[in-house]
C-alpha cells in the first residue's frame, strides 16, 4: 500500500500570485487537487454510488409490474421502499462504525457486495413476502455505501474544493438512475412484464465487478488513517451522542439536527423517486417508452443539479446551499403534483427543474456531514445521521402509498414538500463549516 500523503488542503483564503495560475484553478482543478490516489478513491466512490443507484431504482421502475404479478395494493408496494430505507439505517450505521474501525475501503467493499447479492436474489423471489425480505437485506448494503464513499473522498479533498468534489461523486446517482431507466425501457419493451421485473433485478449483479478493482487500486487517505488509529474512541456511538460540557463541546446537538436535516431531505427525495414512475404511468397514462422519455428530463436535471449544487456549496456555504434548494424543491413538488390533466407537455418541461432542485440539495451533504464530525467518529456520525434520516424519511413514501387510493398519487406527493420544509428548519441548529480542514 502506498504511503504517499494526499495533497495538503488549501485554506479558504489561499490564492495564487498575480499573473500565476494555480493547479487547483479551472473547471477541473478540484480533480487535479486530489492527486493520483485521491482520483482513484473518487473513481471507486463514483462507481459504487452509481451502481448503488442502479440497484435501488430496479424496484421503483418495476413497481407497476410487481404490483400486477403479486396482486398488491398501493400500501403494499409503498412498503417495499419503507422497508428498504428503514433497514438501510441499520446498514448505514454499521458501515460507519466499520469505516472508523477497519478502514473506509474495506467497509466500502462490504457494502457493495451486500447490495449486489441481495438485488440479484430479489429476482428469484417466489412471493411478496420473500421479495420484501430480500429487498430489506439489500438495504443493508445500500445504506452504507454513500456515507463510506463520501468520507473516503472527503479525506483526500482540499477544503477549497470539497463541496464540488463530493457534489461530483453525488452526481453518479443520476448516472445510475439513467442507466436503470435505459435498461428498464429495453427490458420491458422486449420481455413480458412477468419476466421483465425479474431480469431487472438480475442485472443488479454488475457492482460485484467493482469490488475487484477497489481491492487492488484504492486505499484510505494516509493522514486520516494515522489520526484514526491513534484515537481510543474511534467508531463510538457513545461519542456522537455525548452532550457538551463547560470544558468540552459534545456532539449530541450536531447529531440530532443533522439527523433531522437528513430526514427532511431524504423524505422529500424518496417520495418523488419512488412514486413518480407510477404517477406517470397510472395517472398520466404514459407508456413504458413515454415514461422513459419523461424520466430523461427529470434525470438530466438531476445530473446538472448535483454538479451545480456542489459548486454552490463551495461558493455560498453549506447551509445557504441546502436552504436555497429546500425551498426551491418544495415549490417544484407542489407545481408538479398539480399540473392539470392533458398538460403533459408542461409536465415534461417541469421535470427538469424538479430533478435539478431535488438533487442540488444533496450535493453539500457529503462535505457537510464529513466536516461536522472529527476523524475518529466521522464514519459513525455520518453513517448514523444520513441513514437514520433515510429510515425516518422512509415513512413519507409509505404515506403516499396508503393515501394514493383516496387522494391519487399526484395529490399525495405533497408530503415531499413537507420534508423539504423540515430540512430548512433543521439548519438553524447546525453551524456553517465551509473552509474547514480535515485531518
Short mmCIF file of C-alpha atoms in Angstrom, two decimals:
data_model
loop_
_atom_site.label_atom_id
_atom_site.label_comp_id
_atom_site.label_asym_id
_atom_site.label_seq_id
_atom_site.Cartn_x
_atom_site.Cartn_y
_atom_site.Cartn_z
CA UNK A 1 0.00 0.00 0.00
CA UNK A 2 1.39 3.37 -0.94
CA UNK A 3 2.12 5.84 1.85
CA UNK A 4 2.26 8.92 -0.33
CA UNK A 5 0.30 11.58 1.56
CA UNK A 6 -2.61 13.33 -0.11
CA UNK A 7 -2.16 16.92 -1.21
CA UNK A 8 -2.37 19.45 1.59
CA UNK A 9 -5.74 21.15 1.79
CA UNK A 10 -5.76 24.83 0.93
CA UNK A 11 -7.19 27.35 3.32
CA UNK A 12 -10.14 29.35 2.08
CA UNK A 13 -8.02 32.50 1.62
CA UNK A 14 -5.20 30.91 -0.37
CA UNK A 15 -4.76 32.44 -3.84
CA UNK A 16 -2.02 32.25 -6.46
CA UNK A 17 0.14 35.27 -7.02
CA UNK A 18 -0.64 37.90 -9.61
CA UNK A 19 -0.31 36.50 -13.11
CA UNK A 20 0.10 32.93 -11.81
CA UNK A 21 -2.31 30.04 -12.29
CA UNK A 22 -2.79 27.51 -9.51
CA UNK A 23 -3.08 23.81 -10.36
CA UNK A 24 -6.38 23.91 -8.48
CA UNK A 25 -7.88 26.58 -10.73
CA UNK A 26 -10.11 25.88 -13.70
CA UNK A 27 -13.22 23.71 -14.08
CA UNK A 28 -11.31 20.51 -13.22
CA UNK A 29 -8.98 21.95 -10.60
CA UNK A 30 -10.83 20.02 -7.91
CA UNK A 31 -9.93 16.76 -9.69
CA UNK A 32 -6.25 17.63 -10.10
CA UNK A 33 -6.07 18.63 -6.45
CA UNK A 34 -6.98 15.09 -5.35
CA UNK A 35 -3.69 13.62 -6.58
CA UNK A 36 -3.32 10.11 -8.08
CA UNK A 37 -4.55 8.20 -5.00
CA UNK A 38 -7.39 10.62 -4.45
CA UNK A 39 -8.55 10.29 -8.05
CA UNK A 40 -8.67 6.50 -7.70
CA UNK A 41 -10.68 6.91 -4.50
CA UNK A 42 -13.00 9.28 -6.35
CA UNK A 43 -13.47 6.76 -9.18
CA UNK A 44 -14.24 3.98 -6.69
CA UNK A 45 -16.78 6.07 -4.77
CA UNK A 46 -18.34 7.37 -8.01
CA UNK A 47 -18.74 3.87 -9.42
CA UNK A 48 -20.02 2.44 -6.16
CA UNK A 49 -22.69 5.09 -5.76
CA UNK A 50 -23.77 4.91 -9.43
CA UNK A 51 -24.30 1.16 -9.12
CA UNK A 52 -25.97 1.65 -5.75
CA UNK A 53 -28.42 3.97 -7.51
CA UNK A 54 -28.91 1.48 -10.33
CA UNK A 55 -29.76 -1.33 -7.91
CA UNK A 56 -32.10 0.92 -5.93
CA UNK A 57 -34.12 2.00 -9.00
CA UNK A 58 -34.71 -1.55 -10.21
CA UNK A 59 -37.63 -1.58 -7.76
CA UNK A 60 -39.44 1.74 -8.43
CA UNK A 61 -39.19 1.22 -12.18
CA UNK A 62 -40.63 -2.31 -11.87
CA UNK A 63 -43.30 -1.34 -9.32
CA UNK A 64 -46.32 -1.49 -11.64
CA UNK A 65 -45.31 -4.93 -12.98
CA UNK A 66 -44.63 -6.22 -9.47
CA UNK A 67 -47.99 -4.99 -8.19
CA UNK A 68 -49.77 -6.79 -11.05
CA UNK A 69 -47.75 -10.00 -10.68
CA UNK A 70 -48.31 -10.39 -6.93
CA UNK A 71 -51.71 -8.64 -6.78
CA UNK A 72 -50.51 -5.82 -4.49
CA UNK A 73 -52.27 -2.61 -3.46
CA UNK A 74 -50.56 0.79 -3.17
CA UNK A 75 -49.85 0.38 0.53
CA UNK A 76 -48.05 -2.92 -0.01
CA UNK A 77 -45.92 -1.57 -2.85
CA UNK A 78 -45.05 1.51 -0.78
CA UNK A 79 -43.89 -0.83 1.98
CA UNK A 80 -41.08 -2.08 -0.28
CA UNK A 81 -39.44 1.34 -0.17
CA UNK A 82 -40.06 1.87 3.53
CA UNK A 83 -38.54 -1.49 4.50
CA UNK A 84 -35.53 -0.86 2.26
CA UNK A 85 -34.88 2.55 3.77
CA UNK A 86 -35.52 1.54 7.40
CA UNK A 87 -33.14 -1.41 7.19
CA UNK A 88 -30.64 0.83 5.37
CA UNK A 89 -30.38 2.85 8.59
CA UNK A 90 -29.02 -0.23 10.33
CA UNK A 91 -26.67 -0.97 7.43
CA UNK A 92 -25.52 2.64 7.23
CA UNK A 93 -24.80 2.93 10.94
CA UNK A 94 -22.93 -0.39 10.93
CA UNK A 95 -20.92 0.60 7.84
CA UNK A 96 -19.96 3.87 9.52
CA UNK A 97 -18.58 2.03 12.52
CA UNK A 98 -16.72 -0.40 10.24
CA UNK A 99 -15.27 2.54 8.33
CA UNK A 100 -13.86 4.03 11.54
CA UNK A 101 -12.53 0.72 12.84
CA UNK A 102 -11.30 -1.25 9.81
CA UNK A 103 -10.95 1.48 7.18
CA UNK A 104 -13.00 3.23 4.51
CA UNK A 105 -12.14 0.99 1.55
CA UNK A 106 -12.82 -2.30 3.34
CA UNK A 107 -16.18 -1.02 4.53
CA UNK A 108 -16.97 0.20 1.00
CA UNK A 109 -16.33 -3.26 -0.46
CA UNK A 110 -18.59 -4.90 2.14
CA UNK A 111 -21.48 -2.57 1.29
CA UNK A 112 -21.13 -3.07 -2.49
CA UNK A 113 -21.09 -6.87 -2.20
CA UNK A 114 -24.12 -6.82 0.09
CA UNK A 115 -26.41 -4.73 -2.09
CA UNK A 116 -25.35 -6.60 -5.26
CA UNK A 117 -26.05 -10.08 -3.83
CA UNK A 118 -29.49 -9.27 -2.46
CA UNK A 119 -30.60 -7.29 -5.51
CA UNK A 120 -29.99 -10.40 -7.61
CA UNK A 121 -31.80 -12.51 -5.01
CA UNK A 122 -34.90 -10.31 -5.43
CA UNK A 123 -35.18 -11.57 -8.99
CA UNK A 124 -35.70 -15.13 -7.72
CA UNK A 125 -38.39 -14.27 -5.14
CA UNK A 126 -41.40 -16.64 -5.44
CA UNK A 127 -43.81 -14.45 -3.46
CA UNK A 128 -44.35 -11.00 -1.97
CA UNK A 129 -43.08 -11.89 1.49
CA UNK A 130 -39.79 -13.30 0.20
CA UNK A 131 -39.24 -10.31 -2.05
CA UNK A 132 -39.85 -8.00 0.90
CA UNK A 133 -37.18 -9.83 2.95
CA UNK A 134 -34.62 -9.77 0.12
CA UNK A 135 -35.28 -6.09 -0.53
CA UNK A 136 -34.79 -5.36 3.18
CA UNK A 137 -31.45 -7.18 3.17
CA UNK A 138 -30.43 -5.25 0.07
CA UNK A 139 -30.96 -2.15 2.20
CA UNK A 140 -28.09 -3.20 4.50
CA UNK A 141 -25.57 -2.55 1.74
CA UNK A 142 -27.50 0.29 0.14
CA UNK A 143 -27.47 2.20 3.42
CA UNK A 144 -23.73 2.18 3.94
CA UNK A 145 -22.24 2.81 0.51
CA UNK A 146 -22.76 6.56 0.19
CA UNK A 147 -21.57 7.52 3.68
CA UNK A 148 -18.41 5.43 3.43
CA UNK A 149 -17.57 6.52 -0.12
CA UNK A 150 -18.17 10.18 0.69
CA UNK A 151 -15.83 10.07 3.68
CA UNK A 152 -13.14 8.29 1.67
CA UNK A 153 -13.12 11.10 -0.91
CA UNK A 154 -13.64 13.93 1.61
CA UNK A 155 -10.42 12.98 3.39
CA UNK A 156 -8.46 13.42 0.15
CA UNK A 157 -10.20 16.64 -0.94
CA UNK A 158 -8.97 20.14 -0.07
CA UNK A 159 -11.22 22.47 1.91
CA UNK A 160 -11.39 24.81 -1.07
CA UNK A 161 -12.91 22.18 -3.39
CA UNK A 162 -14.55 19.69 -1.04
CA UNK A 163 -18.09 20.76 -1.87
CA UNK A 164 -17.79 20.39 -5.63
CA UNK A 165 -15.69 17.21 -5.29
CA UNK A 166 -18.38 15.50 -3.21
CA UNK A 167 -21.05 17.01 -5.46
CA UNK A 168 -19.39 15.27 -8.41
CA UNK A 169 -19.47 11.97 -6.51
CA UNK A 170 -23.13 12.59 -5.72
CA UNK A 171 -23.86 13.15 -9.43
CA UNK A 172 -23.15 9.47 -10.01
CA UNK A 173 -26.59 8.78 -8.50
CA UNK A 174 -28.12 10.34 -11.63
CA UNK A 175 -25.80 8.23 -13.80
CA UNK A 176 -27.03 5.03 -12.14
CA UNK A 177 -30.62 6.25 -12.33
CA UNK A 178 -30.24 6.95 -16.06
CA UNK A 179 -28.68 3.53 -16.66
CA UNK A 180 -31.58 1.88 -14.81
CA UNK A 181 -34.11 3.83 -16.89
CA UNK A 182 -32.39 2.75 -20.14
CA UNK A 183 -32.27 -0.91 -19.10
CA UNK A 184 -35.90 -0.69 -17.93
CA UNK A 185 -37.02 0.66 -21.30
CA UNK A 186 -35.16 -2.09 -23.18
CA UNK A 187 -36.13 -4.99 -20.90
CA UNK A 188 -39.82 -4.08 -20.62
CA UNK A 189 -40.02 -3.43 -24.36
CA UNK A 190 -38.73 -6.88 -25.33
CA UNK A 191 -39.91 -9.10 -22.45
CA UNK A 192 -43.29 -9.63 -20.88
CA UNK A 193 -43.89 -7.90 -17.56
CA UNK A 194 -43.93 -11.19 -15.62
CA UNK A 195 -40.31 -11.89 -16.65
CA UNK A 196 -39.04 -8.34 -17.16
CA UNK A 197 -39.11 -7.34 -13.49
CA UNK A 198 -37.01 -10.40 -12.62
CA UNK A 199 -34.47 -9.56 -15.34
CA UNK A 200 -34.18 -6.03 -13.94
CA UNK A 201 -33.14 -7.39 -10.55
CA UNK A 202 -30.72 -9.92 -12.07
CA UNK A 203 -28.79 -7.14 -13.79
CA UNK A 204 -28.01 -5.90 -10.27
CA UNK A 205 -25.00 -8.27 -10.27
CA UNK A 206 -22.92 -5.59 -12.06
CA UNK A 207 -21.50 -3.98 -8.88
CA UNK A 208 -19.63 -7.17 -7.94
CA UNK A 209 -17.09 -6.35 -10.67
CA UNK A 210 -16.28 -3.05 -8.96
CA UNK A 211 -15.16 -4.82 -5.79
CA UNK A 212 -12.26 -6.49 -7.60
CA UNK A 213 -10.95 -3.10 -8.73
CA UNK A 214 -11.43 -1.48 -5.31
CA UNK A 215 -9.44 -4.25 -3.63
CA UNK A 216 -6.41 -3.70 -5.89
CA UNK A 217 -6.35 0.03 -6.60
CA UNK A 218 -7.99 2.13 -3.88
CA UNK A 219 -6.61 2.97 -0.41
CA UNK A 220 -7.61 5.16 2.52
CA UNK A 221 -6.04 8.63 2.84
CA UNK A 222 -2.78 8.04 4.82
CA UNK A 223 -3.14 11.10 7.08
CA UNK A 224 -6.68 10.09 8.05
CA UNK A 225 -5.52 6.55 8.80
CA UNK A 226 -2.86 7.88 11.16
CA UNK A 227 -5.28 10.10 13.08
CA UNK A 228 -7.97 7.43 13.22
CA UNK A 229 -5.67 4.70 14.52
CA UNK A 230 -4.34 6.90 17.32
CA UNK A 231 -7.82 7.60 18.72
CA UNK A 232 -9.08 5.31 21.53
CA UNK A 233 -12.73 6.17 20.76
CA UNK A 234 -12.91 5.52 17.04
CA UNK A 235 -16.22 4.15 15.83
CA UNK A 236 -18.06 5.01 19.06
CA UNK A 237 -21.83 5.61 19.12
CA UNK A 238 -21.45 6.96 22.66
CA UNK A 239 -19.19 9.73 21.37
CA UNK A 240 -21.69 11.09 18.81
CA UNK A 241 -24.44 11.24 21.47
CA UNK A 242 -22.32 12.80 24.22
CA UNK A 243 -23.71 16.18 25.37
CA UNK A 244 -21.34 19.09 25.72
CA UNK A 245 -19.86 20.39 28.96
CA UNK A 246 -18.29 23.66 30.02
CA UNK A 247 -14.85 22.24 29.24
CA UNK A 248 -15.52 20.24 26.08
CA UNK A 249 -18.12 20.55 23.33
CA UNK A 250 -20.18 17.43 22.68
CA UNK A 251 -21.72 16.06 19.51
CA UNK A 252 -25.30 15.42 20.70
CA UNK A 253 -26.72 18.66 19.26
CA UNK A 254 -24.94 18.08 15.95
CA UNK A 255 -26.24 14.51 15.72
CA UNK A 256 -29.86 15.48 16.47
CA UNK A 257 -30.07 18.34 13.98
CA UNK A 258 -28.05 16.56 11.29
CA UNK A 259 -30.48 13.65 11.64
CA UNK A 260 -33.47 16.00 11.22
CA UNK A 261 -31.86 17.63 8.19
CA UNK A 262 -31.28 14.23 6.61
CA UNK A 263 -34.85 13.14 7.42
CA UNK A 264 -36.38 16.12 5.64
CA UNK A 265 -34.23 15.98 2.52
CA UNK A 266 -34.49 12.23 2.08
CA UNK A 267 -38.18 12.11 2.93
CA UNK A 268 -38.83 14.54 0.10
CA UNK A 269 -36.45 12.85 -2.31
CA UNK A 270 -37.58 9.26 -1.84
CA UNK A 271 -41.23 10.24 -2.05
CA UNK A 272 -40.56 11.52 -5.55
CA UNK A 273 -38.07 8.84 -6.62
CA UNK A 274 -40.45 6.06 -5.56
CA UNK A 275 -43.75 7.34 -6.89
CA UNK A 276 -43.09 9.45 -9.98
CA UNK A 277 -42.74 6.43 -12.34
CA UNK A 278 -46.09 5.09 -11.04
CA UNK A 279 -47.65 8.56 -11.26
CA UNK A 280 -46.59 8.92 -14.89
CA UNK A 281 -47.95 5.51 -15.89
CA UNK A 282 -51.19 5.32 -13.90
CA UNK A 283 -52.42 8.93 -13.63
CA UNK A 284 -50.85 10.48 -16.73
CA UNK A 285 -51.40 7.38 -18.91
CA UNK A 286 -47.88 7.17 -20.34
CA UNK A 287 -46.46 4.02 -21.95
CA UNK A 288 -43.16 2.41 -20.97
CA UNK A 289 -41.32 4.37 -23.66
CA UNK A 290 -43.22 7.55 -22.76
CA UNK A 291 -42.34 7.18 -19.09
CA UNK A 292 -38.69 6.73 -20.03
CA UNK A 293 -38.83 9.94 -22.07
CA UNK A 294 -40.25 11.95 -19.19
CA UNK A 295 -37.70 10.47 -16.81
CA UNK A 296 -34.96 11.62 -19.19
CA UNK A 297 -35.82 15.25 -18.45
CA UNK A 298 -36.01 14.55 -14.72
CA UNK A 299 -32.69 12.69 -14.65
CA UNK A 300 -30.91 15.24 -16.84
CA UNK A 301 -31.97 17.95 -14.43
CA UNK A 302 -30.78 15.78 -11.53
CA UNK A 303 -27.29 15.31 -13.02
CA UNK A 304 -26.79 19.03 -13.61
CA UNK A 305 -28.30 19.76 -10.20
CA UNK A 306 -25.68 17.63 -8.45
CA UNK A 307 -22.83 19.39 -10.25
CA UNK A 308 -24.28 22.88 -9.77
CA UNK A 309 -25.11 22.24 -6.12
CA UNK A 310 -21.55 21.07 -5.50
CA UNK A 311 -20.19 24.31 -6.96
CA UNK A 312 -22.63 26.48 -5.00
CA UNK A 313 -21.95 24.71 -1.72
CA UNK A 314 -18.34 25.95 -2.00
CA UNK A 315 -19.39 29.43 -3.14
CA UNK A 316 -22.39 30.09 -0.88
CA UNK A 317 -21.60 27.80 2.03
CA UNK A 318 -23.16 24.52 3.12
CA UNK A 319 -26.18 25.95 4.96
CA UNK A 320 -27.18 28.51 2.33
CA UNK A 321 -27.00 25.97 -0.49
CA UNK A 322 -29.22 23.48 1.33
CA UNK A 323 -31.71 26.17 2.39
CA UNK A 324 -31.95 27.58 -1.15
CA UNK A 325 -32.74 24.24 -2.74
CA UNK A 326 -35.03 23.07 0.06
CA UNK A 327 -37.33 25.99 -0.73
CA UNK A 328 -36.99 25.54 -4.49
CA UNK A 329 -37.66 21.77 -4.26
CA UNK A 330 -40.82 22.28 -2.21
CA UNK A 331 -42.16 24.75 -4.79
CA UNK A 332 -41.37 22.37 -7.68
CA UNK A 333 -43.06 19.41 -5.96
CA UNK A 334 -46.27 21.35 -5.41
CA UNK A 335 -46.26 22.59 -9.02
CA UNK A 336 -45.52 19.14 -10.50
CA UNK A 337 -48.26 17.43 -8.49
CA UNK A 338 -50.88 19.99 -9.53
CA UNK A 339 -50.40 20.14 -13.30
CA UNK A 340 -53.87 19.79 -14.86
CA UNK A 341 -54.80 16.70 -16.86
CA UNK A 342 -53.86 16.87 -20.53
CA UNK A 343 -50.97 19.29 -19.94
CA UNK A 344 -48.33 16.62 -20.44
CA UNK A 345 -46.00 18.99 -22.28
CA UNK A 346 -45.84 21.17 -19.18
CA UNK A 347 -45.25 18.01 -17.14
CA UNK A 348 -42.30 17.19 -19.39
CA UNK A 349 -40.77 20.66 -19.09
CA UNK A 350 -41.21 20.93 -15.34
CA UNK A 351 -39.44 17.59 -14.85
CA UNK A 352 -36.10 19.29 -15.50
CA UNK A 353 -36.22 21.92 -12.70
CA UNK A 354 -37.76 19.34 -10.35
CA UNK A 355 -34.87 16.93 -10.91
CA UNK A 356 -32.38 19.82 -10.70
CA UNK A 357 -33.57 21.17 -7.35
CA UNK A 358 -34.18 17.87 -5.55
CA UNK A 359 -30.64 16.76 -6.46
CA UNK A 360 -28.74 20.02 -5.93
CA UNK A 361 -29.76 19.96 -2.28
CA UNK A 362 -27.88 16.67 -1.84
CA UNK A 363 -24.58 17.94 -3.24
CA UNK A 364 -23.50 19.56 0.00
CA UNK A 365 -24.33 16.56 2.16
CA UNK A 366 -21.09 14.63 1.69
CA UNK A 367 -18.87 17.57 2.59
CA UNK A 368 -21.16 18.99 5.28
CA UNK A 369 -21.60 15.81 7.31
CA UNK A 370 -17.90 14.97 6.97
CA UNK A 371 -16.97 18.39 8.34
CA UNK A 372 -19.39 18.20 11.27
CA UNK A 373 -17.57 15.22 12.86
CA UNK A 374 -13.93 14.60 13.89
CA UNK A 375 -11.90 11.92 12.10
CA UNK A 376 -12.20 9.24 14.81
CA UNK A 377 -16.00 9.16 14.60
CA UNK A 378 -16.57 10.64 11.14
CA UNK A 379 -17.82 7.35 9.71
CA UNK A 380 -20.05 6.68 12.70
CA UNK A 381 -21.52 10.18 12.76
CA UNK A 382 -22.11 10.49 9.04
CA UNK A 383 -23.29 6.91 8.69
CA UNK A 384 -25.79 7.25 11.53
CA UNK A 385 -27.26 10.68 10.73
CA UNK A 386 -27.54 10.14 6.98
CA UNK A 387 -29.19 6.75 7.36
CA UNK A 388 -31.33 7.49 10.40
CA UNK A 389 -32.74 10.33 8.32
CA UNK A 390 -33.24 7.91 5.46
CA UNK A 391 -35.13 5.48 7.74
CA UNK A 392 -37.46 8.09 9.24
CA UNK A 393 -37.86 9.74 5.84
CA UNK A 394 -39.00 6.34 4.55
CA UNK A 395 -42.35 6.95 6.22
CA UNK A 396 -43.12 9.53 3.52
CA UNK A 397 -43.32 7.07 0.56
CA UNK A 398 -45.49 4.74 2.63
CA UNK A 399 -47.90 7.55 3.50
CA UNK A 400 -48.15 8.37 -0.19
CA UNK A 401 -48.86 4.71 -0.92
CA UNK A 402 -51.70 4.46 1.59
CA UNK A 403 -53.18 7.81 0.60
CA UNK A 404 -52.86 7.26 -3.15
CA UNK A 405 -56.08 5.24 -3.34
CA UNK A 406 -58.14 8.15 -1.99
CA UNK A 407 -56.08 11.23 -2.89
CA UNK A 408 -54.42 9.97 -6.06
CA UNK A 409 -50.64 9.67 -6.35
CA UNK A 410 -50.31 13.25 -7.55
CA UNK A 411 -52.20 14.66 -4.58
CA UNK A 412 -50.27 12.56 -2.07
CA UNK A 413 -46.92 13.75 -3.44
CA UNK A 414 -47.35 16.98 -1.44
CA UNK A 415 -45.80 15.12 1.51
CA UNK A 416 -42.49 15.56 -0.28
CA UNK A 417 -42.79 19.32 0.17
CA UNK A 418 -43.26 18.85 3.94
CA UNK A 419 -39.94 17.00 4.06
CA UNK A 420 -38.08 19.91 2.47
CA UNK A 421 -39.69 22.31 4.95
CA UNK A 422 -38.33 20.19 7.83
CA UNK A 423 -34.84 20.32 6.31
CA UNK A 424 -34.92 24.12 6.15
CA UNK A 425 -35.88 24.35 9.83
CA UNK A 426 -33.17 21.87 10.93
CA UNK A 427 -30.44 24.13 9.53
CA UNK A 428 -31.00 26.60 12.38
CA UNK A 429 -29.38 24.09 14.75
CA UNK A 430 -26.21 23.49 12.72
CA UNK A 431 -23.06 25.58 12.15
CA UNK A 432 -21.53 26.61 8.84
CA UNK A 433 -18.39 24.53 8.04
CA UNK A 434 -17.18 25.89 4.70
CA UNK A 435 -13.37 26.01 4.60
CA UNK A 436 -12.88 23.57 7.48
CA UNK A 437 -9.75 21.42 7.23
CA UNK A 438 -9.95 17.66 7.78
CA UNK A 439 -7.08 15.59 9.21
#
